[in-house]
Coordinates of C-alpha atoms in Angstrom, one line a residue:
M3 CA 124.5 -35.2 -174.3
K4 CA 120.9 -36.4 -174.9
N5 CA 121.3 -39.3 -172.3
K6 CA 122.7 -36.7 -169.8
W7 CA 119.6 -34.6 -170.0
I8 CA 117.4 -37.7 -169.5
Y9 CA 119.4 -38.6 -166.3
I10 CA 119.0 -35.1 -165.1
K11 CA 115.2 -35.2 -165.8
I12 CA 114.8 -38.4 -164.0
S13 CA 116.8 -37.2 -161.0
C14 CA 114.8 -34.1 -160.8
M15 CA 111.5 -36.1 -160.9
L16 CA 112.8 -38.4 -158.1
I17 CA 113.8 -35.5 -156.0
L18 CA 110.4 -33.8 -156.5
M19 CA 108.6 -37.1 -155.6
V20 CA 110.6 -37.4 -152.4
I21 CA 109.8 -33.8 -151.5
L22 CA 106.1 -34.3 -152.2
A23 CA 106.0 -37.6 -150.2
A24 CA 107.8 -35.8 -147.3
F25 CA 105.4 -32.9 -147.4
T26 CA 102.3 -35.2 -147.5
N27 CA 103.6 -37.3 -144.7
H28 CA 104.3 -34.1 -142.5
R29 CA 100.8 -32.9 -143.2
H30 CA 99.3 -36.4 -142.3
S31 CA 101.4 -36.7 -139.1
S32 CA 100.7 -33.3 -137.9
K33 CA 96.9 -33.9 -137.9
K34 CA 95.1 -34.7 -134.6
I35 CA 93.4 -38.0 -133.9
K36 CA 90.2 -38.0 -135.9
A37 CA 88.3 -40.7 -133.9
I38 CA 88.8 -43.6 -131.5
D39 CA 87.4 -47.0 -132.3
I40 CA 87.4 -49.6 -129.4
T41 CA 86.4 -53.3 -130.1
Y42 CA 86.5 -56.4 -127.9
H43 CA 87.5 -60.0 -128.8
Q44 CA 84.8 -61.4 -126.4
E45 CA 81.1 -60.8 -126.6
N46 CA 78.9 -60.0 -123.7
Q47 CA 81.7 -59.7 -121.2
F48 CA 82.6 -56.1 -120.3
F49 CA 84.9 -56.2 -117.4
V50 CA 86.4 -53.0 -118.8
D51 CA 84.0 -50.8 -120.5
K52 CA 84.8 -48.5 -123.4
Q53 CA 84.8 -45.4 -121.2
T54 CA 87.6 -47.0 -119.1
V55 CA 89.6 -48.0 -122.1
N56 CA 89.3 -44.6 -123.5
K57 CA 90.8 -43.2 -120.3
L58 CA 93.7 -45.6 -120.6
L59 CA 94.6 -44.2 -124.1
I60 CA 97.1 -41.7 -122.8
Q61 CA 100.7 -40.9 -123.4
N62 CA 102.8 -38.8 -120.8
K63 CA 99.7 -38.0 -119.0
K64 CA 98.0 -36.7 -122.1
R65 CA 94.9 -37.9 -123.7
V66 CA 95.5 -39.1 -127.3
E67 CA 92.7 -36.7 -128.6
N68 CA 95.1 -33.9 -127.7
L69 CA 98.1 -35.3 -129.5
S70 CA 99.1 -35.0 -133.1
Q71 CA 99.7 -38.2 -135.0
E72 CA 103.5 -37.6 -135.3
H73 CA 103.8 -37.4 -131.6
L74 CA 101.9 -40.8 -130.9
D75 CA 104.0 -43.6 -129.6
L76 CA 101.6 -46.5 -130.1
N77 CA 103.9 -49.0 -128.1
V78 CA 103.7 -46.7 -125.1
I79 CA 99.8 -46.4 -125.4
E80 CA 99.4 -50.1 -125.9
S81 CA 101.6 -51.0 -123.0
H82 CA 99.6 -48.6 -120.8
V83 CA 96.4 -50.3 -121.8
Q84 CA 97.7 -53.7 -121.3
A85 CA 98.8 -53.1 -117.8
H86 CA 95.1 -52.9 -116.7
P87 CA 94.4 -55.8 -114.4
M88 CA 91.3 -56.9 -116.4
I89 CA 93.0 -56.9 -119.8
E90 CA 95.0 -59.8 -121.2
N91 CA 96.0 -58.3 -124.4
A92 CA 95.6 -55.1 -126.4
E93 CA 96.4 -54.0 -129.9
V94 CA 96.5 -50.3 -130.6
F95 CA 97.0 -48.9 -134.1
L96 CA 96.4 -46.0 -136.4
D97 CA 94.7 -46.3 -139.8
I98 CA 95.2 -43.9 -142.8
D99 CA 92.0 -41.9 -142.0
G100 CA 93.4 -40.8 -138.5
T101 CA 91.2 -43.2 -136.5
L102 CA 92.9 -44.8 -133.6
H103 CA 91.9 -48.5 -133.0
A104 CA 92.1 -50.4 -129.8
K105 CA 91.3 -54.1 -129.9
I106 CA 90.9 -55.4 -126.3
K107 CA 91.0 -59.0 -125.2
Q108 CA 89.9 -59.2 -121.6
R109 CA 91.1 -61.9 -119.1
K110 CA 88.6 -64.8 -118.7
P111 CA 87.6 -66.0 -115.2
I112 CA 86.7 -69.5 -114.6
A113 CA 85.9 -69.3 -110.9
R114 CA 85.1 -66.7 -108.2
V115 CA 86.8 -67.0 -104.8
I116 CA 84.9 -66.0 -101.7
S117 CA 87.1 -65.8 -98.6
E118 CA 88.8 -63.1 -96.7
E119 CA 89.9 -61.8 -100.2
Q120 CA 87.4 -62.0 -103.1
Y121 CA 88.8 -62.4 -106.7
Y122 CA 88.5 -64.5 -109.7
I123 CA 90.8 -67.3 -110.9
D124 CA 91.4 -66.7 -114.6
I125 CA 91.9 -69.2 -117.5
N126 CA 95.7 -69.1 -116.8
G127 CA 95.5 -69.9 -113.1
K128 CA 96.1 -66.4 -111.8
K129 CA 94.3 -64.1 -109.6
M130 CA 92.0 -61.6 -111.3
P131 CA 90.2 -58.7 -109.6
L132 CA 86.4 -58.5 -109.5
S133 CA 84.7 -55.9 -111.8
Q134 CA 82.2 -53.3 -110.9
N135 CA 80.8 -53.5 -114.5
Y136 CA 80.3 -57.2 -114.9
S137 CA 79.8 -60.4 -112.8
A138 CA 80.8 -63.7 -114.4
R139 CA 78.6 -66.7 -114.0
V140 CA 81.3 -69.1 -112.8
P141 CA 81.6 -71.6 -110.1
I142 CA 82.1 -70.3 -106.5
V143 CA 85.3 -71.5 -104.6
W144 CA 85.0 -71.5 -100.8
G145 CA 87.7 -72.0 -98.1
I146 CA 90.7 -71.5 -100.4
K147 CA 94.1 -70.4 -99.1
N148 CA 96.7 -68.7 -101.3
H149 CA 98.9 -71.7 -101.5
Q150 CA 96.1 -73.9 -102.7
I151 CA 95.4 -72.0 -105.9
H152 CA 97.5 -74.3 -107.9
E153 CA 95.6 -77.4 -106.8
V154 CA 92.2 -75.6 -107.3
F155 CA 93.2 -74.6 -110.7
K156 CA 93.9 -78.3 -111.7
L157 CA 90.3 -79.1 -110.8
L158 CA 89.0 -76.1 -112.5
N159 CA 90.9 -76.8 -115.6
F160 CA 89.6 -80.4 -115.7
I161 CA 85.9 -79.0 -115.2
Q162 CA 86.4 -76.5 -118.1
R163 CA 87.4 -79.2 -120.5
D164 CA 84.3 -81.4 -119.7
L165 CA 81.1 -80.0 -121.0
F166 CA 78.9 -82.0 -118.6
L167 CA 80.9 -80.8 -115.5
K168 CA 81.1 -77.3 -116.8
Q169 CA 77.4 -76.9 -117.1
N170 CA 76.6 -78.4 -113.8
I171 CA 79.3 -77.8 -111.1
T172 CA 78.4 -74.7 -109.2
E173 CA 80.5 -74.7 -106.2
I174 CA 83.8 -75.9 -105.0
R175 CA 84.7 -76.2 -101.3
V176 CA 88.2 -76.7 -100.1
Y177 CA 88.6 -78.7 -96.9
P178 CA 91.5 -79.1 -94.4
N179 CA 94.4 -81.1 -95.9
T180 CA 93.4 -79.8 -99.4
Q181 CA 90.4 -82.1 -99.8
F182 CA 87.7 -81.0 -102.2
G183 CA 83.9 -81.1 -102.4
L184 CA 81.6 -80.0 -105.1
R185 CA 77.9 -78.9 -105.4
F186 CA 75.9 -79.9 -108.5
R187 CA 73.3 -77.8 -110.2
K188 CA 69.7 -78.4 -109.1
Q189 CA 70.8 -81.2 -106.8
D190 CA 70.9 -81.5 -103.0
F191 CA 73.6 -83.9 -102.7
K192 CA 77.3 -83.0 -102.1
I193 CA 80.1 -84.6 -104.0
F194 CA 83.3 -85.3 -102.2
I195 CA 86.2 -86.1 -104.3
G196 CA 89.1 -86.0 -101.8
E197 CA 92.6 -85.1 -103.2
I198 CA 93.1 -83.9 -106.8
D199 CA 94.2 -87.2 -108.2
H200 CA 92.7 -89.8 -110.7
L201 CA 90.1 -87.1 -111.6
N202 CA 89.4 -88.8 -115.0
Q203 CA 88.4 -92.1 -113.1
K204 CA 86.5 -90.4 -110.4
F205 CA 84.3 -88.4 -112.7
M206 CA 83.8 -91.4 -115.0
N207 CA 82.4 -93.3 -112.1
F208 CA 80.3 -90.3 -111.0
K209 CA 78.8 -89.9 -114.6
A210 CA 77.9 -93.7 -114.7
F211 CA 76.3 -93.4 -111.2
Y212 CA 74.5 -90.2 -112.2
V213 CA 73.0 -91.6 -115.5
K214 CA 71.7 -94.7 -113.6
A215 CA 70.4 -92.8 -110.5
K216 CA 68.6 -90.2 -112.8
K217 CA 66.9 -93.0 -114.8
D218 CA 65.8 -94.8 -111.7
N219 CA 64.7 -91.4 -110.2
L220 CA 67.0 -91.8 -107.1
L221 CA 69.0 -88.6 -107.2
K222 CA 66.8 -86.9 -104.4
K223 CA 67.5 -89.8 -102.1
Y224 CA 71.2 -89.0 -101.6
K225 CA 72.8 -86.4 -99.5
R226 CA 76.5 -87.2 -100.2
I227 CA 78.4 -88.9 -103.1
D228 CA 81.8 -89.9 -102.2
L229 CA 84.3 -90.5 -105.1
Q230 CA 87.7 -90.7 -103.2
Y231 CA 87.7 -94.5 -103.0
G232 CA 89.2 -95.6 -106.3
N233 CA 86.7 -97.4 -108.5
Q234 CA 83.9 -97.0 -105.9
V235 CA 81.1 -94.6 -105.7
V236 CA 80.0 -94.5 -102.0
C237 CA 76.6 -93.0 -101.5
E238 CA 75.0 -91.8 -98.3
K239 CA 71.1 -91.7 -98.4
I240 CA 69.0 -89.1 -96.7
E241 CA 67.6 -90.4 -93.4
S242 CA 63.8 -91.1 -93.7

């Protein structure tokens, strides 16, 4: 009989705990959003400002500030934020204090295209719209057609992985038959690389030439550096 009462007491306590937990959870979920906290993975690049992100935090055309926590669908809100063309990824979650957090990872441009259509090429080789909030300092690409983006991205990707080139290549120009030329920071000469092949060899040759010509103070004497001929660096001097 004694054991029976113990079981009854334990059962009652468990039922009471479940009721209290359900009541507490209901009170918590019925509360409105206390605050919104927006943070960025990148620093000093705000293609999408906090005001814009805040406007994206909606569900069924309702701002999250007007919704109770129990009616929030974080997956829907997160998907809506990630659909913005300047955002690569977003993480949206709610903490126990009732603050809605949005962690934003913006897309990263590696070049800006100037043609009939202006846009960025991002780190994944895809088109990225320009932003009214921020202008990225990246190389300018001229003369590109849509079908040439893949080839241009090969060159951009190579430049990105080489610190010397990344710091000094300011322009890429696409010529007929998908031939490529470059402009070098603070230099008047043009670099012609031809097709996107043997890039490692071509730029190794260029670096060797550049170091020697700079040491001999000859860089300003050239107007064109041609790297398309295998192991050769063909230089055209400025006519005196």
